[in-house]
XYZ file of C-alpha atoms in Angstrom:
783
model
C 38.803 -22.685 -43.551
C 42.424 -22.989 -42.399
C 45.417 -21.099 -43.746
C 46.446 -23.916 -46.088
C 43.032 -24.049 -47.735
C 42.957 -20.279 -48.088
C 46.374 -20.343 -49.762
C 45.284 -23.073 -52.184
C 42.143 -21.129 -53.116
C 44.210 -18.007 -53.587
C 46.640 -19.850 -55.848
C 43.739 -21.300 -57.822
C 42.333 -17.822 -58.354
C 45.613 -16.030 -59.028
C 46.835 -18.254 -61.832
C 47.888 -17.212 -65.366
C 44.726 -18.450 -67.053
C 42.487 -16.557 -64.653
C 44.533 -13.379 -64.901
C 44.588 -13.612 -68.698
C 40.819 -14.076 -68.808
C 40.274 -11.130 -66.484
C 42.700 -9.057 -68.511
C 40.791 -9.785 -71.735
C 37.473 -8.952 -70.105
C 38.791 -5.672 -68.712
C 40.307 -4.716 -72.078
C 36.977 -5.317 -73.842
C 35.019 -3.306 -71.292
C 37.452 -0.388 -71.106
C 37.978 -0.325 -74.887
C 34.204 -0.129 -75.389
C 34.086 2.922 -73.145
C 36.987 4.577 -74.972
C 35.407 3.712 -78.309
C 32.204 5.521 -77.359
C 34.200 8.599 -76.380
C 36.721 8.597 -79.239
C 34.179 7.708 -81.922
C 32.571 11.111 -81.427
C 35.993 12.615 -82.176
C 36.354 10.530 -85.340
C 38.980 8.163 -83.939
C 39.027 4.493 -85.044
C 38.488 1.447 -82.852
C 42.130 0.192 -82.668
C 43.196 3.437 -81.012
C 40.533 2.998 -78.321
C 41.642 -0.585 -77.755
C 45.312 0.404 -77.433
C 44.310 3.106 -74.935
C 42.391 0.478 -72.968
C 45.578 -1.574 -72.737
C 47.524 1.508 -71.671
C 45.059 2.171 -68.842
C 45.223 -1.429 -67.681
C 48.983 -1.881 -68.149
C 52.102 -0.771 -66.234
C 51.491 2.842 -67.226
C 48.048 2.807 -65.588
C 46.224 0.572 -63.127
C 49.031 -1.987 -62.948
C 51.026 0.539 -60.937
C 48.903 -0.679 -58.031
C 50.744 -3.566 -56.378
C 47.794 -5.944 -56.145
C 46.775 -5.347 -59.760
C 50.352 -5.808 -60.935
C 50.749 -9.039 -58.974
C 47.526 -10.358 -60.472
C 48.221 -9.480 -64.126
C 51.991 -9.922 -64.279
C 52.865 -13.434 -63.213
C 56.061 -15.302 -63.923
C 54.472 -18.062 -66.009
C 51.965 -15.824 -67.851
C 54.273 -15.122 -70.812
C 53.792 -18.613 -72.236
C 50.003 -18.281 -72.127
C 50.175 -14.932 -73.889
C 52.394 -16.457 -76.579
C 49.847 -19.210 -77.186
C 46.974 -16.736 -77.306
C 48.936 -14.527 -79.707
C 49.531 -17.542 -81.960
C 45.801 -18.304 -82.205
C 45.025 -14.630 -82.859
C 47.571 -14.339 -85.666
C 46.462 -17.599 -87.217
C 42.749 -16.718 -87.316
C 42.948 -13.146 -88.535
C 45.602 -13.898 -91.144
C 43.377 -16.705 -92.450
C 40.404 -14.322 -92.489
C 42.425 -11.635 -94.273
C 43.320 -14.204 -96.916
C 39.641 -15.135 -97.318
C 38.659 -11.482 -97.791
C 41.588 -10.432 -99.997
C 40.626 -9.250 -103.466
C 43.419 -10.972 -105.352
C 42.184 -9.771 -108.742
C 42.460 -6.132 -107.615
C 46.022 -6.653 -106.378
C 46.973 -8.290 -109.682
C 45.431 -5.435 -111.693
C 47.264 -2.861 -109.580
C 50.421 -4.828 -108.876
C 52.681 -2.163 -110.382
C 51.383 0.676 -108.218
C 51.074 -1.435 -105.057
C 54.503 -3.026 -105.302
C 56.216 0.231 -106.289
C 54.810 2.072 -103.260
C 55.529 -0.830 -100.896
C 59.102 -1.417 -101.982
C 59.979 2.273 -102.121
C 58.936 2.544 -98.483
C 60.936 -0.594 -97.652
C 64.000 0.757 -99.494
C 64.021 4.110 -97.710
C 63.287 2.406 -94.383
C 66.226 0.054 -94.975
C 68.575 2.993 -95.558
C 67.357 4.697 -92.389
C 67.614 1.438 -90.458
C 71.207 0.800 -91.492
C 72.148 4.391 -90.662
C 70.708 4.362 -87.125
C 71.228 0.718 -86.112
C 74.899 1.188 -85.166
C 73.993 3.974 -82.747
C 71.084 1.961 -81.299
C 73.269 -1.121 -80.904
C 75.800 0.887 -78.958
C 73.086 2.291 -76.702
C 71.011 -0.844 -76.184
C 73.081 -3.960 -76.795
C 76.295 -5.315 -75.329
C 77.210 -8.271 -77.569
C 79.118 -7.154 -80.657
C 79.002 -10.675 -82.093
C 75.257 -10.311 -82.713
C 75.400 -6.873 -84.332
C 74.305 -8.109 -87.791
C 71.161 -9.733 -86.424
C 70.297 -6.565 -84.514
C 70.719 -4.443 -87.661
C 68.420 -6.720 -89.655
C 65.711 -6.651 -86.964
C 65.870 -2.839 -86.703
C 65.434 -2.641 -90.491
C 62.369 -4.899 -90.283
C 60.861 -2.853 -87.441
C 61.267 0.402 -89.396
C 60.015 -0.957 -92.730
C 57.156 -3.149 -91.526
C 53.431 -2.381 -91.974
C 50.742 -4.252 -90.022
C 48.061 -5.107 -92.578
C 45.496 -6.217 -89.923
C 45.724 -2.763 -88.349
C 45.387 -1.053 -91.740
C 42.368 -3.186 -92.676
C 40.648 -2.629 -89.324
C 41.361 1.109 -89.422
C 40.069 1.320 -92.999
C 36.859 -0.400 -91.948
C 36.323 1.879 -88.960
C 37.044 5.077 -90.898
C 35.064 3.800 -93.909
C 37.723 4.250 -96.577
C 38.257 0.535 -97.282
C 36.193 0.677 -100.487
C 37.665 3.941 -101.815
C 40.366 3.742 -104.508
C 42.956 5.208 -102.146
C 41.929 2.871 -99.345
C 42.059 -0.226 -101.526
C 45.501 0.777 -102.777
C 46.712 1.328 -99.199
C 45.427 -2.106 -98.127
C 47.117 -3.772 -101.111
C 50.399 -2.013 -100.301
C 50.180 -3.081 -96.649
C 49.627 -6.727 -97.627
C 52.599 -6.726 -99.998
C 54.723 -5.018 -97.343
C 53.729 -7.463 -94.598
C 54.259 -10.589 -96.678
C 57.656 -9.302 -97.832
C 58.803 -8.502 -94.287
C 57.556 -11.860 -92.984
C 59.403 -13.701 -95.749
C 62.601 -11.819 -94.894
C 62.104 -12.512 -91.182
C 61.599 -16.222 -91.772
C 64.688 -16.326 -93.972
C 66.748 -14.644 -91.274
C 65.609 -17.172 -88.661
C 66.056 -20.336 -90.751
C 69.444 -19.190 -92.082
C 70.559 -18.511 -88.515
C 69.350 -22.007 -87.554
C 71.073 -23.402 -90.672
C 67.891 -25.205 -91.715
C 66.784 -23.171 -94.707
C 65.966 -26.023 -97.074
C 64.435 -28.346 -94.479
C 62.180 -25.773 -92.836
C 61.322 -24.017 -96.082
C 60.412 -27.264 -97.814
C 58.352 -28.381 -94.814
C 56.386 -25.109 -94.689
C 55.694 -25.186 -98.433
C 54.710 -28.865 -98.337
C 52.303 -28.499 -95.416
C 50.756 -25.318 -96.829
C 50.235 -26.953 -100.220
C 48.678 -30.052 -98.661
C 46.242 -27.996 -96.576
C 45.251 -25.938 -99.628
C 44.588 -29.152 -101.577
C 42.631 -30.728 -98.710
C 40.534 -27.597 -98.243
C 39.639 -27.571 -101.917
C 38.070 -31.032 -101.843
C 36.649 -30.696 -98.328
C 34.889 -27.431 -99.276
C 33.371 -29.042 -102.384
C 32.197 -32.012 -100.334
C 30.704 -29.876 -97.567
C 28.929 -27.706 -100.144
C 27.183 -30.771 -101.567
C 26.189 -32.203 -98.182
C 22.911 -31.180 -96.591
C 21.854 -28.877 -99.405
C 18.862 -27.662 -97.431
C 21.098 -26.091 -94.794
C 22.109 -22.442 -95.029
C 25.450 -22.890 -93.286
C 27.841 -25.638 -92.233
C 27.261 -27.566 -89.055
C 29.492 -26.758 -86.092
C 31.300 -30.095 -86.426
C 32.151 -29.394 -90.078
C 33.388 -25.914 -89.210
C 35.478 -27.349 -86.388
C 37.097 -29.834 -88.780
C 38.256 -27.079 -91.150
C 39.633 -24.959 -88.310
C 41.310 -28.019 -86.773
C 43.200 -28.659 -90.004
C 44.287 -25.009 -90.037
C 45.354 -25.089 -86.379
C 47.208 -28.379 -86.703
C 49.157 -27.319 -89.785
C 50.002 -23.960 -88.220
C 51.320 -25.586 -85.057
C 53.580 -27.914 -87.053
C 54.957 -24.983 -89.058
C 55.484 -22.948 -85.871
C 57.459 -25.827 -84.337
C 60.000 -25.864 -87.159
C 59.996 -22.263 -88.376
C 59.470 -18.920 -86.673
C 55.797 -18.328 -87.541
C 52.930 -19.555 -89.703
C 51.375 -16.189 -90.630
C 52.259 -16.474 -94.322
C 50.923 -20.033 -94.521
C 47.609 -19.051 -92.888
C 47.283 -16.120 -95.278
C 47.961 -18.279 -98.341
C 45.531 -20.952 -97.130
C 42.866 -18.254 -96.824
C 43.640 -16.788 -100.251
C 43.434 -20.199 -101.944
C 40.331 -21.362 -100.074
C 37.367 -21.908 -102.472
C 35.234 -18.776 -102.325
C 31.960 -20.302 -103.534
C 29.387 -22.215 -101.549
C 28.165 -22.294 -97.983
C 31.576 -23.390 -96.660
C 33.184 -20.032 -97.472
C 30.038 -18.160 -96.384
C 30.039 -19.912 -93.009
C 33.722 -19.224 -92.402
C 33.357 -15.569 -93.318
C 30.308 -15.105 -91.120
C 31.691 -16.837 -88.027
C 35.272 -15.585 -88.267
C 34.371 -11.998 -89.152
C 32.230 -11.607 -86.060
C 34.728 -13.324 -83.750
C 37.829 -11.616 -85.106
C 36.442 -8.082 -85.301
C 34.570 -8.136 -81.984
C 36.884 -10.188 -79.765
C 40.219 -11.260 -81.189
C 41.486 -8.012 -82.716
C 40.285 -5.764 -79.846
C 42.075 -8.006 -77.337
C 45.151 -8.205 -79.571
C 45.379 -4.425 -79.915
C 44.626 -3.999 -76.227
C 47.457 -6.341 -75.321
C 49.749 -4.217 -77.478
C 48.962 -1.194 -75.306
C 49.032 -3.352 -72.158
C 52.750 -3.994 -72.689
C 53.524 -0.265 -72.908
C 55.584 0.722 -69.851
C 56.098 4.481 -69.573
C 58.483 4.015 -66.654
C 61.102 2.887 -69.171
C 61.218 6.448 -70.491
C 62.709 7.760 -67.270
C 66.065 8.698 -68.780
C 66.812 11.209 -71.513
C 68.670 8.618 -73.599
C 65.603 6.360 -73.638
C 63.403 9.223 -74.824
C 65.902 10.093 -77.564
C 66.009 6.474 -78.775
C 62.207 6.262 -78.977
C 61.952 9.619 -80.756
C 64.586 8.539 -83.284
C 62.748 5.278 -84.005
C 59.383 6.990 -84.397
C 60.701 9.824 -86.581
C 62.669 7.501 -88.834
C 59.718 5.130 -89.204
C 57.330 7.929 -90.187
C 59.954 9.657 -92.332
C 60.855 6.458 -94.159
C 57.248 5.604 -94.959
C 56.245 9.117 -96.015
C 59.359 9.823 -98.107
C 59.316 6.396 -99.768
C 55.605 6.616 -100.538
C 55.853 10.161 -101.915
C 58.780 9.128 -104.101
C 56.747 6.257 -105.524
C 53.640 8.434 -105.954
C 55.695 11.007 -107.820
C 56.771 8.281 -110.230
C 53.227 6.907 -110.539
C 51.707 10.402 -110.840
C 49.505 9.919 -107.789
C 48.406 13.194 -106.122
C 50.409 14.434 -103.141
C 47.524 14.261 -100.665
C 46.881 10.616 -101.539
C 50.586 9.859 -101.128
C 50.683 11.385 -97.650
C 47.585 9.443 -96.624
C 48.960 6.125 -97.920
C 52.273 6.860 -96.191
C 50.629 7.197 -92.777
C 48.580 4.046 -93.470
C 51.813 2.155 -94.099
C 53.235 3.440 -90.802
C 50.665 1.498 -88.774
C 52.305 -1.251 -86.745
C 51.408 -3.788 -84.093
C 51.334 -7.304 -85.564
C 54.391 -9.194 -86.848
C 56.768 -6.573 -85.444
C 55.970 -8.073 -82.036
C 57.444 -11.297 -83.436
C 60.532 -9.446 -84.650
C 61.396 -8.377 -81.100
C 59.942 -11.429 -79.335
C 61.079 -14.860 -78.270
C 61.826 -16.018 -81.829
C 64.824 -13.684 -82.112
C 66.318 -14.257 -78.649
C 68.842 -16.747 -79.970
C 69.682 -14.426 -82.845
C 70.156 -11.261 -80.798
C 69.759 -11.915 -77.082
C 67.454 -9.063 -76.123
C 67.825 -7.249 -72.869
C 64.735 -5.865 -71.171
C 65.485 -2.213 -71.948
C 65.942 -2.828 -75.678
C 62.740 -4.866 -75.903
C 60.637 -2.288 -74.048
C 61.941 0.727 -75.973
C 61.298 -0.955 -79.320
C 57.834 -1.942 -78.126
C 57.119 1.622 -77.006
C 58.142 2.951 -80.426
C 55.785 0.465 -82.117
C 52.855 1.554 -79.950
C 53.574 5.262 -80.406
C 53.792 4.888 -84.193
C 50.297 3.408 -84.332
C 48.847 5.841 -81.789
C 50.217 8.782 -83.800
C 49.260 7.506 -87.271
C 45.653 6.601 -86.379
C 44.486 10.100 -85.342
C 46.464 11.697 -88.186
C 44.627 9.482 -90.689
C 41.281 10.470 -89.136
C 42.283 14.146 -89.385
C 43.379 13.766 -93.013
C 40.056 12.140 -93.859
C 38.141 15.103 -92.449
C 40.347 17.584 -94.288
C 40.438 15.719 -97.598
C 36.708 15.137 -97.991
C 36.923 15.047 -101.793
C 39.502 12.269 -101.618
C 37.109 9.940 -99.824
C 33.773 11.399 -100.911
C 31.103 8.717 -100.955
C 29.755 10.229 -104.186
C 32.897 9.681 -106.244
C 31.358 6.783 -108.199
C 27.655 7.550 -108.031
C 26.978 7.791 -111.771
C 28.083 5.630 -114.669
C 28.061 8.526 -117.134
C 31.057 10.246 -115.549
C 32.916 7.146 -114.373
C 36.065 6.026 -116.131
C 35.083 3.038 -118.333
C 38.148 1.130 -117.126
C 37.438 1.622 -113.414
C 35.959 -1.031 -111.169
C 32.131 -1.119 -111.200
C 30.560 -1.819 -107.829
C 26.918 -2.900 -108.059
C 24.446 -3.610 -105.277
C 21.639 -5.912 -106.370
C 18.560 -6.228 -104.164
C 16.335 -9.301 -104.110
C 13.181 -9.888 -102.087
C 13.030 -13.590 -102.905
C 14.331 -16.325 -105.236
C 12.074 -15.076 -108.073
C 14.179 -11.942 -108.476
C 17.629 -13.545 -108.441
C 17.839 -14.609 -112.096
C 17.207 -11.089 -113.442
C 19.727 -9.463 -111.087
C 22.397 -12.060 -111.877
C 21.725 -11.681 -115.611
C 22.362 -7.936 -115.332
C 25.563 -8.593 -113.374
C 26.701 -11.070 -116.029
C 25.937 -8.541 -118.765
C 28.066 -5.919 -117.010
C 30.947 -8.363 -116.811
C 31.011 -8.637 -120.597
C 33.547 -5.823 -120.723
C 36.851 -7.151 -119.446
C 38.232 -3.605 -119.521
C 36.126 -2.705 -116.522
C 36.153 -5.298 -113.724
C 32.985 -5.675 -111.685
C 32.532 -6.160 -107.952
C 28.927 -7.303 -107.443
C 27.057 -7.398 -104.156
C 23.640 -8.964 -103.665
C 21.524 -8.066 -100.641
C 18.571 -10.224 -99.596
C 15.884 -7.850 -98.288
C 13.695 -9.571 -95.702
C 10.618 -8.096 -94.116
C 10.778 -8.125 -90.329
C 7.723 -9.939 -89.041
C 6.649 -11.187 -85.629
C 8.929 -13.949 -84.427
C 7.467 -17.398 -84.620
C 8.750 -18.333 -81.199
C 9.185 -16.220 -78.108
C 10.997 -16.799 -74.826
C 12.753 -19.983 -75.964
C 15.271 -21.310 -73.477
C 18.787 -22.035 -74.585
C 18.435 -25.795 -74.033
C 15.321 -25.814 -76.259
C 17.259 -24.617 -79.312
C 17.704 -27.157 -82.058
C 21.091 -28.599 -82.852
C 23.405 -26.066 -84.509
C 20.783 -23.310 -84.245
C 22.627 -20.107 -83.492
C 19.928 -17.475 -83.080
C 16.484 -16.453 -84.194
C 18.087 -14.125 -86.734
C 19.198 -17.166 -88.728
C 15.533 -18.113 -89.284
C 14.730 -14.952 -91.223
C 14.386 -15.649 -94.922
C 13.437 -19.295 -94.440
C 14.085 -21.545 -97.423
C 14.463 -18.490 -99.662
C 17.979 -18.064 -98.314
C 18.934 -21.581 -99.450
C 17.486 -21.032 -102.936
C 19.238 -17.687 -103.308
C 22.529 -19.177 -102.147
C 22.190 -22.051 -104.609
C 21.458 -19.652 -107.470
C 24.499 -17.518 -106.624
C 26.706 -20.620 -106.340
C 25.552 -21.859 -109.745
C 26.189 -18.399 -111.175
C 29.726 -18.397 -109.783
C 30.399 -21.889 -111.155
C 29.422 -20.774 -114.654
C 30.855 -17.252 -114.797
C 33.635 -17.344 -112.151
C 32.263 -14.034 -110.838
C 32.391 -13.816 -107.046
C 29.129 -12.348 -105.733
C 29.214 -11.028 -102.170
C 25.997 -11.955 -100.360
C 24.475 -10.079 -97.442
C 21.136 -9.882 -95.693
C 19.025 -7.007 -94.374
C 16.150 -7.700 -91.976
C 13.854 -4.781 -91.258
C 10.309 -3.563 -91.646
C 9.321 -2.237 -95.054
C 9.164 1.265 -93.562
C 12.933 1.324 -92.902
C 14.282 -1.354 -95.250
C 15.417 1.286 -97.751
C 17.811 2.692 -95.143
C 19.747 -0.582 -95.076
C 20.049 -0.478 -98.861
C 21.148 3.166 -98.980
C 23.638 2.720 -96.140
C 25.108 -0.361 -97.817
C 25.379 1.453 -101.150
C 27.155 4.328 -99.429
C 29.577 2.108 -97.521
C 30.345 0.011 -100.604
C 30.595 3.093 -102.853
C 28.303 1.385 -105.319
C 27.925 2.871 -108.781
C 24.363 1.606 -109.141
C 21.689 -0.127 -107.076
C 19.589 -2.731 -108.895
C 16.132 -3.580 -107.546
C 13.297 -5.760 -108.892
C 9.916 -4.338 -109.911
C 7.087 -5.039 -107.470
C 5.009 -6.664 -110.228
C 5.646 -10.037 -111.844
C 4.331 -11.515 -115.070
C 1.800 -14.336 -115.061
C 1.689 -17.110 -117.636
C -0.993 -15.250 -119.590
C 1.315 -12.260 -119.944
C -0.498 -9.979 -117.489
C 1.452 -8.153 -114.792
C 0.400 -9.026 -111.249
C 1.228 -6.865 -108.234
C 3.188 -8.310 -105.339
C 3.587 -6.856 -101.878
C 2.903 -3.146 -101.654
C 5.835 -2.869 -99.256
C 8.185 -3.825 -102.084
C 6.880 -0.927 -104.151
C 7.233 1.618 -101.335
C 10.744 0.382 -100.608
C 11.717 0.812 -104.266
C 10.248 4.313 -104.288
C 12.252 5.278 -101.207
C 15.417 3.795 -102.695
C 14.891 5.929 -105.801
C 14.540 9.049 -103.641
C 17.341 8.449 -101.145
C 19.969 6.262 -102.847
C 23.467 7.819 -102.928
C 24.041 6.509 -106.458
C 22.189 5.655 -109.641
C 19.306 3.180 -109.391
C 17.978 0.587 -111.831
C 14.549 -1.081 -111.554
C 14.177 -4.298 -113.549
C 10.704 -5.488 -114.607
C 10.835 -9.054 -115.912
C 8.720 -9.835 -118.973
C 8.846 -12.410 -121.731
C 6.991 -14.959 -123.822
C 4.519 -17.176 -121.924
C 5.612 -15.616 -118.672
C 9.245 -16.717 -119.121
C 11.582 -13.680 -119.084
C 13.902 -13.863 -122.050
C 16.798 -11.750 -120.784
C 16.944 -13.656 -117.486
C 17.961 -16.681 -119.601
C 21.160 -14.902 -120.665
C 23.296 -17.521 -118.928
C 21.248 -20.598 -119.792
C 20.516 -19.855 -123.434
C 23.027 -20.041 -126.248
C 21.105 -17.538 -128.363
C 22.157 -13.909 -128.665
C 19.955 -11.514 -126.686
C 18.676 -8.494 -128.601
C 18.803 -5.415 -126.353
C 17.442 -1.946 -127.156
C 18.235 1.312 -125.376
C 15.633 4.038 -125.900
C 16.984 7.578 -125.825
C 14.771 10.657 -125.564
C 17.215 12.988 -123.831
C 18.115 13.987 -120.305
C 20.457 12.705 -117.586
C 18.582 9.461 -116.957
C 18.707 8.488 -120.622
C 22.402 9.330 -120.734
C 22.909 7.060 -117.720
C 20.975 4.336 -119.553
C 23.287 4.657 -122.559
C 26.329 4.626 -120.237
C 25.046 1.347 -118.778
C 24.415 0.002 -122.276
C 27.923 0.904 -123.313
C 29.308 -1.381 -120.615
C 27.216 -4.402 -121.635
C 27.706 -3.961 -125.378
C 30.843 -6.099 -125.496
C 29.117 -9.134 -123.971
C 29.328 -11.987 -126.481
C 25.641 -12.894 -126.062
C 24.271 -9.343 -126.364
C 23.501 -7.443 -129.554
C 22.790 -3.843 -128.557
C 20.907 -1.185 -130.507
C 20.474 2.406 -129.338
C 17.236 3.975 -130.617
C 17.002 7.748 -130.436
C 13.633 9.443 -130.693
C 13.601 12.880 -132.342
C 10.994 15.335 -133.501
C 9.898 14.881 -137.142
C 10.911 18.394 -138.017
C 14.528 17.726 -137.170
C 15.622 15.867 -140.273
C 14.894 13.037 -142.630
C 16.329 9.669 -141.912
C 19.472 8.584 -143.672
C 20.996 5.139 -143.160
C 24.621 4.216 -143.426
C 26.568 0.987 -143.075
C 29.624 1.281 -140.858
C 31.105 -2.171 -141.285
C 30.542 -5.563 -142.861
C 28.421 -7.019 -140.053
C 25.030 -8.166 -141.271
C 23.340 -7.789 -137.899
C 24.331 -4.182 -137.264
C 22.820 -1.383 -139.290
C 23.170 2.255 -138.335
C 20.698 4.979 -139.181
C 22.335 8.326 -138.599
C 21.177 11.803 -139.450
C 23.808 14.451 -139.991
C 21.576 17.201 -138.718
C 20.443 15.237 -135.669
C 23.452 16.448 -133.753
C 22.220 19.994 -134.256
C 18.925 19.331 -132.463
C 18.072 18.786 -128.835
C 20.211 19.709 -125.883
C 23.899 20.299 -126.383
C 24.795 17.940 -123.525
C 22.799 15.083 -125.060
C 24.262 15.700 -128.479
C 27.830 15.837 -127.230
C 27.315 12.653 -125.221
C 25.770 10.748 -128.129
C 28.404 12.048 -130.508
C 31.172 10.592 -128.328
C 29.216 7.369 -127.955
C 28.684 7.165 -131.720
C 32.367 7.707 -132.509
C 33.503 5.176 -129.923
C 30.976 2.363 -130.214
C 28.831 2.767 -133.331
C 31.483 3.425 -135.941
C 33.336 0.309 -134.797
C 30.235 -1.799 -135.419
C 29.937 -2.827 -131.794
C 26.544 -1.126 -131.328
C 23.665 -0.451 -133.691
C 22.156 3.033 -133.836
C 18.686 3.999 -135.089
C 16.868 7.330 -135.128
C 13.076 7.434 -135.134
C 11.173 10.635 -135.866
C 7.836 11.256 -134.208
C 5.567 14.245 -133.607
C 3.930 13.452 -130.273
C 3.349 10.845 -127.588
C 0.874 8.843 -129.681
C 3.403 8.353 -132.468
C 6.042 7.452 -129.884
C 3.771 4.750 -128.485
C 3.098 3.425 -131.971
C 6.801 3.350 -132.765
C 7.530 1.424 -129.591
C 4.750 -1.071 -130.371
C 6.445 -1.822 -133.671
C 9.612 -2.947 -131.875
C 7.869 -4.558 -128.878
C 8.562 -8.135 -129.930
C 12.047 -7.562 -131.350
C 14.060 -7.278 -128.130
C 14.458 -9.285 -124.931
C 15.463 -6.232 -122.888
C 14.558 -2.552 -123.115
C 16.752 -0.046 -121.295
C 15.359 3.436 -120.726
C 15.914 6.388 -118.420
C 13.326 7.175 -115.786
C 12.849 10.856 -116.534
C 14.739 14.117 -116.421
C 13.553 15.077 -119.927
C 11.569 18.141 -118.935
C 8.413 18.813 -120.943
C 9.262 16.822 -124.032
C 6.702 16.847 -126.901
C 7.807 13.296 -127.706
C 6.113 11.974 -124.555
C 3.170 14.368 -124.371
C 0.008 12.580 -123.257
C 1.787 9.337 -122.383
C 1.407 9.969 -118.652
C -2.391 10.094 -118.801
C -2.648 6.340 -118.075
C 0.426 6.179 -115.834
C 0.201 3.497 -113.091
C 3.718 3.442 -111.633
C 5.349 6.897 -111.658
C 8.533 5.418 -110.147
C 9.300 3.936 -113.588
C 8.844 7.191 -115.455
C 6.565 7.782 -118.413
C 8.223 5.442 -120.910
C 9.215 2.764 -118.409
C 5.711 2.580 -116.969
C 4.260 2.093 -120.455
C 6.696 -0.698 -121.322
C 6.018 -2.504 -118.028
C 2.215 -2.215 -118.102
C -0.100 -5.139 -118.794
C -1.875 -3.239 -121.567
C 1.363 -2.823 -123.522
C 2.296 -6.072 -125.250
C 6.079 -6.428 -125.289
C 8.117 -9.598 -125.053
C 11.149 -8.107 -123.355
C 12.086 -7.187 -119.807
C 12.417 -3.502 -118.932
C 15.330 -1.876 -117.098
C 14.556 1.671 -115.925
C 17.585 3.680 -114.811
C 17.658 6.843 -112.745
C 20.868 8.830 -112.590
C 21.936 10.073 -109.182
C 21.220 13.752 -108.636
C 23.941 15.705 -106.856
C 21.988 18.908 -106.300
C 18.500 20.169 -105.654
C 18.542 21.839 -109.052
C 18.973 18.479 -110.738
C 16.016 17.101 -108.821
C 13.853 20.054 -109.829
C 14.692 19.439 -113.493
C 12.682 16.205 -113.318
């Protein structure tokens, strides 16, 4: 090979595309190593990825001449700009898809107050320091106003992708404080991006043209996506997900519209976010996008994006004292503005100080649109010199590197603030707080009952519900082994997609129909494991989601003749382990009804009112059952009656009418509140005053001597209700249930629940058995 050929080969190898690909690969490898090391110290993934960029960049390996010549080429900047555009477009679209708009609307006052207080204080700090920075960094006095505005944006900006990723890594995304911080970051980012776009288009003197074009294109894409998603959902109903060609079409529309907007305005981040927010959330189209984009964005795009942020960090620019002073001033003012503004807002909103400090450091995370603020888009506005650009970039990196570890430290110190057990029982949860439920299904047969319970919970508009449904699939031997890549069927991604078979399609269809009727968004997931460890997936999911209750189906199902038939024994053992290890309350639903058709499962399909009875004997589980009942009582298709069983010697029954409703009659004994445990009496007294006296709930007291009379009393009401709600246990040695456990078949349902769900006991209603989460060993021993 002669010298000319060698030179050509060398040029082919050392080209911007090759160097960018190698850079991405190195960042992923090095960041994985740092993540393994820093994870043990409680540090989040973005910090490891920024450190990987630092190691690979001018402050690390790029000090070597050959490495620097390979990574830093004259024409590479354009390729990095294009890659950054695709990154921003995809993760802003994904953020829009995942955004809980209803939560932001419910908490718009708190979120906007915190966001704009931080922006206000940051603006004051920015104006105060920008004159000094302009004198130190810039030389063109004619562009001073533009410089001041950009400095204000850099100091006030919060990178919502960094906040969301950090919240996911540190597992505070589902906590009340974490959700508030994410909402604040989104409001902050959208506000800063709007201001940035206004600055650019006003400078270009094309405000109306560019603004109208961006709004028009965004609106057209939203409209197109609406009809395309509906069409794709109806096509190929037997498929679990979209085909690759259909997915490519949707992303092509997004990419094309974003490129047009980028050509005429400064960026398309807001448009991509709005397109994601307005994208239809039901059906396999949204499920496919979430599945594909979540994996790609979280495992490739964001790590490379954060790594590139650290890659641009050049410590050699800090050689002079004045440069160090400028960076320190920017970092201190950014942190000070966020903390002081957030604490001021939290003082007004009466949010605790520790939460305010935590949210303040969350809002100090940077590393997304602020790169646009100091990038090519503002060259015509300001005319950056290299020193100014690098010092501002260094301050952005340092802000994120400082805030990330501080947030991890605050989480370890403030364990109560982010305790996973904050919402583990319904009894002590604020009735107006968000209810997070995790429903488990083993197959399509169980979906209707779980969705009916979710619908019942949504009857109270005071307390919004966030439902999750997990498809539990037994891990069996794979049907095919050692299949070559070219032997895979068209659009087949992996063997994991085969698990669940056609059950997945039926479950998806049921959830889609449920969403169409109730407008409740149900988040679907899948767990594939052996029955021996399947409960761990459920418990881990409940802990990560901070679920208030886990709902699981009974292992038996009713035949047409009314008898209960056992299913897989693995389902029963999994339910038993969930009851023992779940980090929250647990409900087991046994479906029963007339002619084998469960009545309560028809809550959505039937126009008739469902009669529901809650049986109360005393104890924490029964209190949890009443707390659940309280939340479903306001459903328009549910007529709830609470039946309390008391010893005959307590009092004689006295009935009283509390309102003019014909279907609600209350039987209340004055002396009943003087019997039983004080905790039960106080709880029922509050429940009576709040729900019974208003006529919303019926209340009946039944007096019995022993277990036999209790069984007889329950037989009398067996055909009156479509759903019985009862606590699992926790009653101690109650004379009201003495002898009832002699024929017990399923101890996991408790004495009363097992009786109601047995084949020998003829009832026409389904049975929901609830176990309250125990926080201490003493509580467990009380059972």
